[in-house]
């Protein structure tokens, strides 16, 4: 049985339509038009202990709302969820002691104090013994390489350093379940990589269960075997990210470089021309035609270079966003 | 004159802005009226407990009129732009005014009066209503001349208050954390202007000291005109002193800003 | 959240750490500290004007002598010290926590959320002048009235101050909770804030109806008047019972309202 179980979870909320202007605000005083937004529309999944799962989806797709429900911040409109054996939104103390949520844009550190004061605060909040605290702190600061920064005011730290401190603050009580909402947002590439490496190591070492949302494909590609793609409140894909394209596997990308100019029309018959500037072209071609067409093209055009590629993951996902319906890859 | 155009524009902008926030202003009048209520109850209790009908030269009706009108006038003349100026100085927004052919002082004064016009309208309306009520209650004649003098003295009071706050805002050139000083200063001006109590109830010595300061010409003096506590020659000489203070404060403001600007330009904002 | 002894101890300890952290913060911004201090001193003076005036006048007002008046002003000033020191910054910060979403973070912590939000910061600058002036006034009034304060007397006074503090916490937190519903709770809060000015003078200057309203309906007059009323021995049975009951009732009320607001927050936001 999974450590996190979600069944038909829905979340909708009401809001009022706002129109600008004085006349409208007068009108709004009398009667406001109520709107319902369905942020999460009946999602179900199960996550085993020790798994690291990525949530992927465009802005407003319902990723963060789902995480908030799983951490008990929000009540669902309907549906059920269990983390360990707790219902998150009952907000039991024992539940809170065992998990952690990190939100990339919301800090829990005291801005004007050195980070270790905030960490000590969390020690007391989570009722840690001195020994457990010092060993956890030593280990985490070592891993993230921030030992020397503990005594510096948080506001003087760089964004990357601050994020590392946020992570330490959230992991100091060794939570068994960790929710990470955009942990690498706004960071430079090196910091992103450091944090990714850390998360990977931490997940392997502690067998903790991690759910991660991110805008950056690289985060998820690198870290998560399993990805749940959410769009408009629905799960559109649940499985290995690298195999997203198998859903669209009917197509391949061909990149061509010519020694002489080739007009666009000459290429159009082979497939969809994605890019073209005379000397270079990118085409999308059906898989079954690949062999035949490649030969034909090599014969017909003055080709300098010829490359066959898979459709990039991003593009596969984008097409996923555009279609409805749920597609589950079997979790073999 | 072309140069006038930009200042008229500033005035209009501030005017529109104030129109947007007129509901806030009305609310702040309501919440500001609590302190007036406290004073009215206090005076009622004092006059009913005291064997005298006149306390410190005020009859009961005069005292109530004083309490209400001083609340209104102090609301009217209140500044509130010192924070904006400090921000301009701190964030370098002032550089814009050095670079562009617009004078910061005139920009501020146009903006100040632009914002006050709407409030003036509301307050004058309230004043008329209150004066009618008072006139009915105690059969008091306010008189046209007195009202004209009263309005003139409010304009002078506005100017004095503006110049005081404009001068003190130059502090932001020197001190970084000025907001506390500003709040303290505005609270100080509030007290010394006579918005809490009529200044002459604290004895002759205190009255003497207050008369040497510009603050009492912001609230105490205008309200006493309408209250009928001043003879006409006292009113005229008071108005002259107000004008004198306006001129003096213009020089003080210029001085403060000149020295602040030197520092600002040297550091390179 | 369980209300076991262990939990209470933990919350006490946490409060100590909050206070310590706030103090470290003040060391960081000393200019800010002095700036606040200077501001508060001026405000203190503007409140002292009233008592100054009363002594100047030198008559009993509605049966209260100037010396008794001094007890009221002193107690009022002490209550301001408690409010500005413990509550004010936190109460005004609530809407910010909601807007920035830091509230979400705190919600996942194994600690009472209301406790964490409402007692997170301790202000060290503002209460200093008030506490000094307030205690001085009360002690001065004792001496002038030739009251020999017995231990019971002082313990009782402190007890009533505690009761008032709980009422103050509840009454002043209540309107801030409105910010869960609307961003523009500012004007309501400001109104109540100005209501506080009613305490500039002892409640005896007010007519009966206003006094009753300020004691029993919106107990804003309760907060600063009760300790003094106890001191000058004007307490009747009804008021004695009310001193015990008001803190319980108002605290329960604010607690229920808080829970209601949170429930709404958890179901209505995304």
Tab-separated table of N, CA and C in Angstrom, chain B residues 104-172:
chain	number	residue	atom	x	y	z
B	104	UNK	N	11.115	71.009	-7.589
B	104	UNK	CA	10.537	70.049	-6.655
B	104	UNK	C	9.596	70.718	-5.671
B	105	UNK	N	9.990	71.889	-5.190
B	105	UNK	CA	9.167	72.618	-4.222
B	105	UNK	C	7.796	72.929	-4.808
B	106	UNK	N	7.800	73.466	-6.025
B	106	UNK	CA	6.515	73.815	-6.641
B	106	UNK	C	5.717	72.589	-7.010
B	107	UNK	N	6.447	71.531	-7.387
B	107	UNK	CA	5.777	70.268	-7.672
B	107	UNK	C	5.025	69.790	-6.429
B	108	UNK	N	5.716	69.840	-5.302
B	108	UNK	CA	5.113	69.377	-4.054
B	108	UNK	C	3.934	70.258	-3.631
B	109	UNK	N	4.115	71.544	-3.754
B	109	UNK	CA	3.059	72.434	-3.271
B	109	UNK	C	1.811	72.305	-4.159
B	110	UNK	N	2.008	72.122	-5.463
B	110	UNK	CA	0.854	71.939	-6.347
B	110	UNK	C	0.155	70.631	-6.033
B	111	UNK	N	0.987	69.612	-5.818
B	111	UNK	CA	0.435	68.307	-5.496
B	111	UNK	C	-0.323	68.355	-4.167
B	112	UNK	N	0.237	69.078	-3.198
B	112	UNK	CA	-0.371	69.219	-1.875
B	112	UNK	C	-1.741	69.886	-1.971
B	113	UNK	N	-1.781	71.025	-2.676
B	113	UNK	CA	-3.056	71.738	-2.782
B	113	UNK	C	-4.047	71.000	-3.677
B	114	UNK	N	-3.514	70.281	-4.671
B	114	UNK	CA	-4.384	69.466	-5.503
B	114	UNK	C	-5.105	68.410	-4.682
B	115	UNK	N	-4.347	67.814	-3.779
B	115	UNK	CA	-4.945	66.803	-2.908
B	115	UNK	C	-5.901	67.403	-1.904
B	116	UNK	N	-5.608	68.657	-1.497
B	116	UNK	CA	-6.420	69.279	-0.459
B	116	UNK	C	-7.744	69.823	-0.981
B	117	UNK	N	-7.825	70.068	-2.286
B	117	UNK	CA	-9.026	70.723	-2.810
B	117	UNK	C	-10.283	69.918	-2.522
B	118	UNK	N	-10.179	68.621	-2.784
B	118	UNK	CA	-11.340	67.764	-2.537
B	118	UNK	C	-11.675	67.768	-1.057
B	119	UNK	N	-10.638	67.599	-0.228
B	119	UNK	CA	-10.850	67.587	1.219
B	119	UNK	C	-11.453	68.910	1.680
B	120	UNK	N	-10.922	70.002	1.111
B	120	UNK	CA	-11.468	71.325	1.401
B	120	UNK	C	-12.970	71.333	1.186
B	121	UNK	N	-13.370	70.817	0.011
B	121	UNK	CA	-14.784	70.788	-0.338
B	121	UNK	C	-15.594	70.059	0.723
B	122	UNK	N	-15.135	68.857	1.050
B	122	UNK	CA	-15.860	68.050	2.036
B	122	UNK	C	-15.892	68.768	3.384
B	123	UNK	N	-14.717	69.267	3.784
B	123	UNK	CA	-14.610	69.877	5.104
B	123	UNK	C	-15.452	71.151	5.200
B	124	UNK	N	-15.422	71.950	4.140
B	124	UNK	CA	-16.216	73.179	4.174
B	124	UNK	C	-17.697	72.858	4.326
B	125	UNK	N	-18.108	71.833	3.623
B	125	UNK	CA	-19.499	71.397	3.735
B	125	UNK	C	-19.819	71.011	5.179
B	126	UNK	N	-18.901	70.237	5.755
B	126	UNK	CA	-19.098	69.822	7.141
B	126	UNK	C	-19.138	71.026	8.076
B	127	UNK	N	-18.229	71.976	7.792
B	127	UNK	CA	-18.165	73.171	8.633
B	127	UNK	C	-19.486	73.925	8.606
B	128	UNK	N	-20.007	74.074	7.405
B	128	UNK	CA	-21.266	74.801	7.275
B	128	UNK	C	-22.362	74.106	8.087
B	129	UNK	N	-22.433	72.787	7.918
B	129	UNK	CA	-23.442	72.017	8.646
B	129	UNK	C	-23.270	72.208	10.149
B	130	UNK	N	-22.017	72.083	10.606
B	130	UNK	CA	-21.782	72.192	12.043
B	130	UNK	C	-22.088	73.574	12.567
B	131	UNK	N	-21.700	74.577	11.781
B	131	UNK	CA	-21.943	75.933	12.253
B	131	UNK	C	-23.430	76.214	12.331
B	132	UNK	N	-24.192	75.661	11.398
B	132	UNK	CA	-25.642	75.823	11.474
B	132	UNK	C	-26.175	75.146	12.733
B	133	UNK	N	-25.660	73.935	12.986
B	133	UNK	CA	-26.104	73.216	14.188
B	133	UNK	C	-25.761	74.012	15.443
B	134	UNK	N	-24.521	74.474	15.511
B	134	UNK	CA	-24.095	75.238	16.678
B	134	UNK	C	-24.930	76.511	16.833
B	135	UNK	N	-25.159	77.160	15.697
B	135	UNK	CA	-25.923	78.406	15.736
B	135	UNK	C	-27.321	78.150	16.273
B	136	UNK	N	-27.904	77.030	15.879
B	136	UNK	CA	-29.228	76.682	16.377
B	136	UNK	C	-29.201	76.361	17.866
B	137	UNK	N	-28.165	75.572	18.251
B	137	UNK	CA	-28.100	75.096	19.628
B	137	UNK	C	-27.922	76.227	20.628
B	138	UNK	N	-26.962	77.103	20.314
B	138	UNK	CA	-26.616	78.117	21.322
B	138	UNK	C	-26.913	79.544	20.877
B	139	UNK	N	-27.623	79.649	19.767
B	139	UNK	CA	-27.959	80.974	19.238
B	139	UNK	C	-26.734	81.868	19.103
B	140	UNK	N	-25.768	81.333	18.345
B	140	UNK	CA	-24.544	82.098	18.127
B	140	UNK	C	-24.564	82.661	16.708
B	141	UNK	N	-24.139	83.913	16.572
B	141	UNK	CA	-23.992	84.516	15.250
B	141	UNK	C	-22.523	84.417	14.851
B	142	UNK	N	-22.241	83.798	13.707
B	142	UNK	CA	-20.838	83.665	13.315
B	142	UNK	C	-20.327	84.868	12.529
B	143	UNK	N	-21.196	85.527	11.784
B	143	UNK	CA	-20.765	86.748	11.100
B	143	UNK	C	-19.937	86.479	9.863
B	144	UNK	N	-20.192	87.318	8.820
B	144	UNK	CA	-19.525	87.094	7.532
B	144	UNK	C	-18.037	87.398	7.627
B	145	UNK	N	-17.694	88.529	8.244
B	145	UNK	CA	-16.297	88.948	8.311
B	145	UNK	C	-15.450	87.893	9.023
B	146	UNK	N	-16.010	87.417	10.146
B	146	UNK	CA	-15.271	86.434	10.931
B	146	UNK	C	-15.010	85.172	10.104
B	147	UNK	N	-16.044	84.761	9.337
B	147	UNK	CA	-15.888	83.558	8.511
B	147	UNK	C	-14.809	83.767	7.453
B	148	UNK	N	-14.802	84.965	6.854
B	148	UNK	CA	-13.779	85.246	5.834
B	148	UNK	C	-12.384	85.196	6.460
B	149	UNK	N	-12.244	85.842	7.613
B	149	UNK	CA	-10.949	85.808	8.310
B	149	UNK	C	-10.548	84.372	8.634
B	150	UNK	N	-11.529	83.603	9.069
B	150	UNK	CA	-11.298	82.204	9.433
B	150	UNK	C	-10.727	81.433	8.241
B	151	UNK	N	-11.385	81.608	7.063
B	151	UNK	CA	-10.927	80.883	5.874
B	151	UNK	C	-9.523	81.324	5.472
B	152	UNK	N	-9.284	82.635	5.561
B	152	UNK	CA	-7.955	83.149	5.210
B	152	UNK	C	-6.899	82.552	6.131
B	153	UNK	N	-7.235	82.498	7.417
B	153	UNK	CA	-6.246	81.987	8.357
B	153	UNK	C	-6.002	80.489	8.149
B	154	UNK	N	-7.027	79.772	7.640
B	154	UNK	CA	-6.814	78.351	7.339
B	154	UNK	C	-5.825	78.193	6.186
B	155	UNK	N	-5.966	79.055	5.177
B	155	UNK	CA	-5.030	78.988	4.052
B	155	UNK	C	-3.605	79.239	4.548
B	156	UNK	N	-3.445	80.260	5.402
B	156	UNK	CA	-2.124	80.501	5.973
B	156	UNK	C	-1.660	79.290	6.803
B	157	UNK	N	-2.601	78.729	7.541
B	157	UNK	CA	-2.270	77.556	8.364
B	157	UNK	C	-1.781	76.392	7.506
B	158	UNK	N	-2.478	76.203	6.387
B	158	UNK	CA	-2.075	75.171	5.437
B	158	UNK	C	-0.647	75.393	4.976
B	159	UNK	N	-0.351	76.646	4.620
B	159	UNK	CA	0.978	76.968	4.123
B	159	UNK	C	2.036	76.731	5.191
B	160	UNK	N	1.730	77.186	6.422
B	160	UNK	CA	2.696	77.006	7.506
B	160	UNK	C	2.963	75.521	7.714
B	161	UNK	N	1.896	74.747	7.744
B	161	UNK	CA	2.056	73.312	7.955
B	161	UNK	C	2.836	72.668	6.820
B	162	UNK	N	2.504	73.065	5.595
B	162	UNK	CA	3.231	72.524	4.444
B	162	UNK	C	4.723	72.809	4.575
B	163	UNK	N	5.034	74.060	4.883
B	163	UNK	CA	6.445	74.458	4.932
B	163	UNK	C	7.182	73.764	6.072
B	164	UNK	N	6.493	73.593	7.192
B	164	UNK	CA	7.115	72.882	8.315
B	164	UNK	C	7.506	71.476	7.898
B	165	UNK	N	6.557	70.789	7.280
B	165	UNK	CA	6.824	69.399	6.922
B	165	UNK	C	7.791	69.308	5.754
B	166	UNK	N	7.723	70.290	4.862
B	166	UNK	CA	8.669	70.296	3.753
B	166	UNK	C	10.089	70.465	4.282
B	167	UNK	N	10.239	71.339	5.286
B	167	UNK	CA	11.565	71.557	5.868
B	167	UNK	C	12.058	70.300	6.566
B	168	UNK	N	11.186	69.717	7.391
B	168	UNK	CA	11.633	68.573	8.185
B	168	UNK	C	11.937	67.369	7.294
B	169	UNK	N	11.272	67.310	6.136
B	169	UNK	CA	11.518	66.150	5.277
B	169	UNK	C	12.937	66.154	4.705
B	170	UNK	N	13.589	67.306	4.754
B	170	UNK	CA	14.975	67.368	4.307
B	170	UNK	C	15.882	66.537	5.216
B	171	UNK	N	15.383	66.185	6.379
B	171	UNK	CA	16.127	65.309	7.293
B	171	UNK	C	16.512	63.998	6.621
B	172	UNK	N	15.677	63.565	5.677
B	172	UNK	CA	15.925	62.295	5.005
B	172	UNK	C	17.249	62.300	4.255
